[in-house]
Short mmCIF file of C-alpha atoms in Angstrom, two decimals:
data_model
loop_
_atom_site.label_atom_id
_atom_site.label_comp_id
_atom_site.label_asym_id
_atom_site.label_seq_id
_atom_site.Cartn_x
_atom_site.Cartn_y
_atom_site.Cartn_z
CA UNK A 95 -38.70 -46.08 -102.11
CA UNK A 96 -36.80 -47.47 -99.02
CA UNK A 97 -35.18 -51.07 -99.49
CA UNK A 98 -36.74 -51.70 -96.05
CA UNK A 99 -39.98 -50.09 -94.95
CA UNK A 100 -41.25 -50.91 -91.19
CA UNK A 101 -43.45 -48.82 -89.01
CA UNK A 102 -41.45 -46.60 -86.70
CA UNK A 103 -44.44 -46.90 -84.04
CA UNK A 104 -44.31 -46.67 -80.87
CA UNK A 105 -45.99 -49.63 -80.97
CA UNK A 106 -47.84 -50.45 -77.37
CA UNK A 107 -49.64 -53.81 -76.54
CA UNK A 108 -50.72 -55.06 -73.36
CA UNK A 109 -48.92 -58.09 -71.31
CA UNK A 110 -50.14 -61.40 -72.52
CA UNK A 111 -51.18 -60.20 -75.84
CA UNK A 112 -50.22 -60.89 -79.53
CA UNK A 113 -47.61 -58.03 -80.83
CA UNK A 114 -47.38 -57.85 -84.93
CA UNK A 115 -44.80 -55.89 -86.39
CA UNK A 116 -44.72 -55.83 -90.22
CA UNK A 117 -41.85 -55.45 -92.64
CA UNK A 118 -41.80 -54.88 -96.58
CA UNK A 119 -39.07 -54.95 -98.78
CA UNK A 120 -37.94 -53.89 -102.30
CA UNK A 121 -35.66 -56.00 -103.96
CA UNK A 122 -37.83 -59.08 -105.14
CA UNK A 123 -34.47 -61.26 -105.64
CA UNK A 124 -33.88 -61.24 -101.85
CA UNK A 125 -33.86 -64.65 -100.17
CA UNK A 126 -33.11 -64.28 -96.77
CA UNK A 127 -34.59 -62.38 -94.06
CA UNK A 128 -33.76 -61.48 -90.52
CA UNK A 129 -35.22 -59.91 -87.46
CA UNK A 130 -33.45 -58.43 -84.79
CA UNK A 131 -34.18 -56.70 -81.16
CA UNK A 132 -32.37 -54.09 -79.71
CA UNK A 133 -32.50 -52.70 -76.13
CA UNK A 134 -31.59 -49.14 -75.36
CA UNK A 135 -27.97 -48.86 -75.24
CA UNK A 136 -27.21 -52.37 -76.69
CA UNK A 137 -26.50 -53.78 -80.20
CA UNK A 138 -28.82 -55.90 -82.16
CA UNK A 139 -29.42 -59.44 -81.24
CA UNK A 140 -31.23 -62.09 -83.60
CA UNK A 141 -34.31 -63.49 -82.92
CA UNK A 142 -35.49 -65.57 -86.10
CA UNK A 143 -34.07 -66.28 -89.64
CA UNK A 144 -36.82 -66.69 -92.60
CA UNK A 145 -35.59 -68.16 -95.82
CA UNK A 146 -39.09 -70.04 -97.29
CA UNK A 147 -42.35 -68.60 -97.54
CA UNK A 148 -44.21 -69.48 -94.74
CA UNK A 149 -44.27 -69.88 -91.19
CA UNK A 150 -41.51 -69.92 -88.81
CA UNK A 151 -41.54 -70.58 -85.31
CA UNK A 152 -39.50 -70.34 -82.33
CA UNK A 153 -40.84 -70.15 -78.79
CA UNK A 154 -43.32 -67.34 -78.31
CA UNK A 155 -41.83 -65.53 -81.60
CA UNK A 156 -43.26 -66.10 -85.37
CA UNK A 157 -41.95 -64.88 -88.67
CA UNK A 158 -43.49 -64.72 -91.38
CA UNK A 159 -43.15 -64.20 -95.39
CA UNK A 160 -44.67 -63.62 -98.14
CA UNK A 161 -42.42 -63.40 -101.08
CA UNK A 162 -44.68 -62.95 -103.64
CA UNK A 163 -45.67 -59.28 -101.56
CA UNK A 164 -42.70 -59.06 -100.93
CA UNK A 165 -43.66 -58.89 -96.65
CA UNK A 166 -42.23 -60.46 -93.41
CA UNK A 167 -43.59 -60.06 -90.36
CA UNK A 168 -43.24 -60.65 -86.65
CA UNK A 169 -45.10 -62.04 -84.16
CA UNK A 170 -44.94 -62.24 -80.52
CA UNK A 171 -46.75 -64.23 -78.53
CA UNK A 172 -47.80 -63.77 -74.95
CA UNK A 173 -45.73 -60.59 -74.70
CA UNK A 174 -43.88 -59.94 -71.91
CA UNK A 175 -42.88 -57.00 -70.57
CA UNK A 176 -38.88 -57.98 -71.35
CA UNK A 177 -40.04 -58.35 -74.72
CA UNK A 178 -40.26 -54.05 -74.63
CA UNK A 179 -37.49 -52.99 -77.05
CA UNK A 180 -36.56 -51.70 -80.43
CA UNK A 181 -37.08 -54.47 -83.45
CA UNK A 182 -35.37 -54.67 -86.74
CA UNK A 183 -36.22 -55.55 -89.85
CA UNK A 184 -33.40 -56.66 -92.14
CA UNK A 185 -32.90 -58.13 -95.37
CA UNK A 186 -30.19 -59.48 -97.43
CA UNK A 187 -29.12 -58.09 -100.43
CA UNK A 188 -28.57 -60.58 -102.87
CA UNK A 189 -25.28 -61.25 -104.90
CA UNK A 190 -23.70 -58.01 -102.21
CA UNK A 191 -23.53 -60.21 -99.25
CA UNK A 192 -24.87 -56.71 -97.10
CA UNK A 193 -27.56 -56.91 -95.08
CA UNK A 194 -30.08 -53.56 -95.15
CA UNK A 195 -32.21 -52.61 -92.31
CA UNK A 196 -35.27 -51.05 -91.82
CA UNK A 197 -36.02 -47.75 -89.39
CA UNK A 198 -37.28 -50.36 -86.38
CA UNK A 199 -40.37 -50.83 -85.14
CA UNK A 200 -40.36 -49.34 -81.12
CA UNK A 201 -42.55 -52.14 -78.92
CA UNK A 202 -43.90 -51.60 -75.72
CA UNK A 203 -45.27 -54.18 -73.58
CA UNK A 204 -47.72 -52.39 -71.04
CA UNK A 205 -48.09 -54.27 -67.51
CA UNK B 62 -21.59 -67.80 -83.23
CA UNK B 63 -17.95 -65.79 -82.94
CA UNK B 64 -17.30 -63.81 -80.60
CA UNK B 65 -16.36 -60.02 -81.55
CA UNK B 66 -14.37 -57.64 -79.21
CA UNK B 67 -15.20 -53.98 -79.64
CA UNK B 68 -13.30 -51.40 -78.19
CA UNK B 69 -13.47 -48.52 -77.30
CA UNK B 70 -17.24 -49.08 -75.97
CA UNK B 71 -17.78 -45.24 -75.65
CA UNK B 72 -15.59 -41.95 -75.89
CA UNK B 73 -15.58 -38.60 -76.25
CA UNK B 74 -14.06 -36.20 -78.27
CA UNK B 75 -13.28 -33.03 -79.58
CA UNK B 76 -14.45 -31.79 -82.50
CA UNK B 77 -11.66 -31.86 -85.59
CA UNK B 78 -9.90 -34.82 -84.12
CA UNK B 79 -9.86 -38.29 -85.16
CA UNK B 80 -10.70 -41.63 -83.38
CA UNK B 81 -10.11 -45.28 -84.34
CA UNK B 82 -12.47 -48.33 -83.28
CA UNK B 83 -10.83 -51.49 -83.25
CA UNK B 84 -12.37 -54.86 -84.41
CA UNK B 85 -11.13 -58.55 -83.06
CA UNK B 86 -13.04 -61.70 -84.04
CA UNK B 87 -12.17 -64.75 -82.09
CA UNK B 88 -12.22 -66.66 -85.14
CA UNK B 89 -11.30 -66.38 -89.11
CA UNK B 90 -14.04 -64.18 -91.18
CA UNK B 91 -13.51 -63.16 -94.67
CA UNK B 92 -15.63 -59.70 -94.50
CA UNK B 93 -16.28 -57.64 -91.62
CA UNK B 94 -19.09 -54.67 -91.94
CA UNK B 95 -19.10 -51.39 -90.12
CA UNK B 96 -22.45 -49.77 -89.14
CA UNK B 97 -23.39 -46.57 -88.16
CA UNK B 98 -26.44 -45.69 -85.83
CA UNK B 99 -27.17 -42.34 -85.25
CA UNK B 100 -29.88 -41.25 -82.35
CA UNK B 101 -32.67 -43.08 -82.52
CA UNK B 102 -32.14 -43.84 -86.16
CA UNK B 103 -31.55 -47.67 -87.66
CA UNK B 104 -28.35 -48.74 -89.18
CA UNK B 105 -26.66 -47.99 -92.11
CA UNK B 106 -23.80 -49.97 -93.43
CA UNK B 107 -20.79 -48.06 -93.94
CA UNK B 108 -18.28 -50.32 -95.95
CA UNK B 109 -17.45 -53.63 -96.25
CA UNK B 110 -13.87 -54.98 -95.17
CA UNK B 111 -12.09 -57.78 -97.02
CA UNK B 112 -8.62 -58.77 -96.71
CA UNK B 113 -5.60 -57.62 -98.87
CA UNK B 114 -8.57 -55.52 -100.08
CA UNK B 115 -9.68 -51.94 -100.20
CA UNK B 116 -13.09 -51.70 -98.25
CA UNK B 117 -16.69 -51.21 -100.38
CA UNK B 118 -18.06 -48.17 -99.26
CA UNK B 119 -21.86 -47.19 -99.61
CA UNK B 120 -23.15 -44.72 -100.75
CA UNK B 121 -22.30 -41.06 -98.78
CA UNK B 122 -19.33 -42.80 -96.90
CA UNK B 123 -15.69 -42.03 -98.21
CA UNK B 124 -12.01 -43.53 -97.25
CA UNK B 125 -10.75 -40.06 -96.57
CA UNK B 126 -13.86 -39.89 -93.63
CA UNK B 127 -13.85 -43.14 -92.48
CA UNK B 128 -10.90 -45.20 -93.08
CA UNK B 129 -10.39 -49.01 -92.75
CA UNK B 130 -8.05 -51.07 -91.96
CA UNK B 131 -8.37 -55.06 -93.03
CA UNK B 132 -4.47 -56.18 -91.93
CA UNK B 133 -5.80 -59.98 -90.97
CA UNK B 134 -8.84 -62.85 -91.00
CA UNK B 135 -9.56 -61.78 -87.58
CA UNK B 136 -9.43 -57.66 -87.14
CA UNK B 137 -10.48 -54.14 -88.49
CA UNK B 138 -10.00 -51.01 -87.80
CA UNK B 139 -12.59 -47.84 -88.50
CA UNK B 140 -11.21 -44.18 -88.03
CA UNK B 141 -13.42 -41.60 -88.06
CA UNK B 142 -11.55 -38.29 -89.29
CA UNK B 143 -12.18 -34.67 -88.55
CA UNK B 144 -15.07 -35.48 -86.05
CA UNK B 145 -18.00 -32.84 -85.85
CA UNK B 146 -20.93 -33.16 -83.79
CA UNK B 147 -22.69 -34.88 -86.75
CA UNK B 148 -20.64 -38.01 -86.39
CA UNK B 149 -21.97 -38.50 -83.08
CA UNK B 150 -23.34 -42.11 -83.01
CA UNK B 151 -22.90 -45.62 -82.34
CA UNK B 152 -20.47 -47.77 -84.60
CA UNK B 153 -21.06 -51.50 -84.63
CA UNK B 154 -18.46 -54.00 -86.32
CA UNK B 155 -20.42 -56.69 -88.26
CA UNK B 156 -19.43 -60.39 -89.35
CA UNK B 157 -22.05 -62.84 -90.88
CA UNK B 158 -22.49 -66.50 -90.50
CA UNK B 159 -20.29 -69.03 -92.31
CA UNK B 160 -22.67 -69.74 -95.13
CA UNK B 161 -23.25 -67.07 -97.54
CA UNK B 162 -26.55 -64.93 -96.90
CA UNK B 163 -26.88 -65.34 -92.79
CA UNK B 164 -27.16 -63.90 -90.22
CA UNK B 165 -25.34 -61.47 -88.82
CA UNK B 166 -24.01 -60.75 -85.29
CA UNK B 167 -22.54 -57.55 -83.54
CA UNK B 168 -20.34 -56.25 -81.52
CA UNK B 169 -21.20 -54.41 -78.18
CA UNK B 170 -20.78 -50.94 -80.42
CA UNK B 171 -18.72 -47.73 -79.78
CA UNK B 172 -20.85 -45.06 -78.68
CA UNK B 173 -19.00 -41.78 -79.56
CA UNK B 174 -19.83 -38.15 -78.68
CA UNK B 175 -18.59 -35.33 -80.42
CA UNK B 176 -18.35 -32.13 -78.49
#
């Protein structure tokens, strides 16, 4: 079993909709949680930090977790067409200060 | 967050030769982390660089492949040895935020071909 398990996709929502992307993890000790977006031809930047169970918001974007299921999700609100890039899943390995990332999840925002 | 200068941003090279990425951090960082991301793969962590210290290498990565270099607080160096076409990919150099278990940030990467 993968540490970090996300759907590859292509994952393809119209503009103005709701995108999910979903992330589960292995290691039920892990405490901190990450996700990242990626454009072609660029590194990862951060988009949201999830430490607690629950929801986190920031802007259009929502993470989610679920400890106990050991989950984390994304969501993206309103999606825009800029929002079209590769996201990452990643989660911290506790006690080895190394973060592990999922495959990405490939999001396109249709016009 | 830090900034962190990555150079070179793309090159390359021959098969059987060698190539180092360099790694400067405008500020103090106890570990630095070098990815690899091969086409239209995630990443995978290479090693971990501490000061005064050996680097931690994962799992299917080895010094005599991909050494590292850890001389200060602020800088690394990654060589990748005997290129083949299979090393083709982007490097990234890694810090993480100044409490333990953050975030981490990038730099721009070093996308390398291998012909």
């Amino acid at each position: 079993q993968k540490e970090v398990e996300q759907n590859s996709g292509p994952l393809s929502v119209p503009e103005g909709a709701i995108a999910s992307l979903n992330c589960t993890y292995s290691d039920r000790v892990s405490q901190s949680f990450f996700w990242y977006r990626q454009y072609s031809g660029k590194s990862p930047e951060l988009i949201m930090s999830i430490y607690s169970n629950g929801d986190k918001e920031d802007g259009r974007f929502t993470a989610q977790l679920n400890k106990a299921s050991q989950y984390v999700s994304l969501l993206i609100r309103d999606s825009q067409p800029s929002d079209s890039a590769t996201y990452l899943c990643a989660v911290n390995i506790q006690g080895a200060q190394k973060l592990v990332f999922g495959q990405g999840t490939r999001l396109t925002i249709n016009p | 967050s830090a900034v962190i200068s990555q150079k070179p941003s793309r090159d390359i090279c021959q098969r059987g030769t060698s190539l180092t990425i360099q790694c400067q951090v405008d500020s103090q960082v106890t570990m630095m982390f070098w990815y690899r991301q091969q086409p239209g793969q995630s990443l995978t962590l290479i090693a971990t660089a501490n000061q005064g210290s050996e680097a931690t290498y994962e799992s299917g990565f080895v010094i005599d492949k991909f050494p590292i270099s850890r001389p200060n607080l602020t800088f690394s160096t990654l060589t990748v040895s005997n290129m083949s076409p299979e090393d083709s990919s982007i490097y990234l150099c890694s810090i993480r935020g100044k409490v333990m278990d953050t975030e981490a940030f990038f730099g721009q990467g070093t996308r390398l071909t291998v012909v």
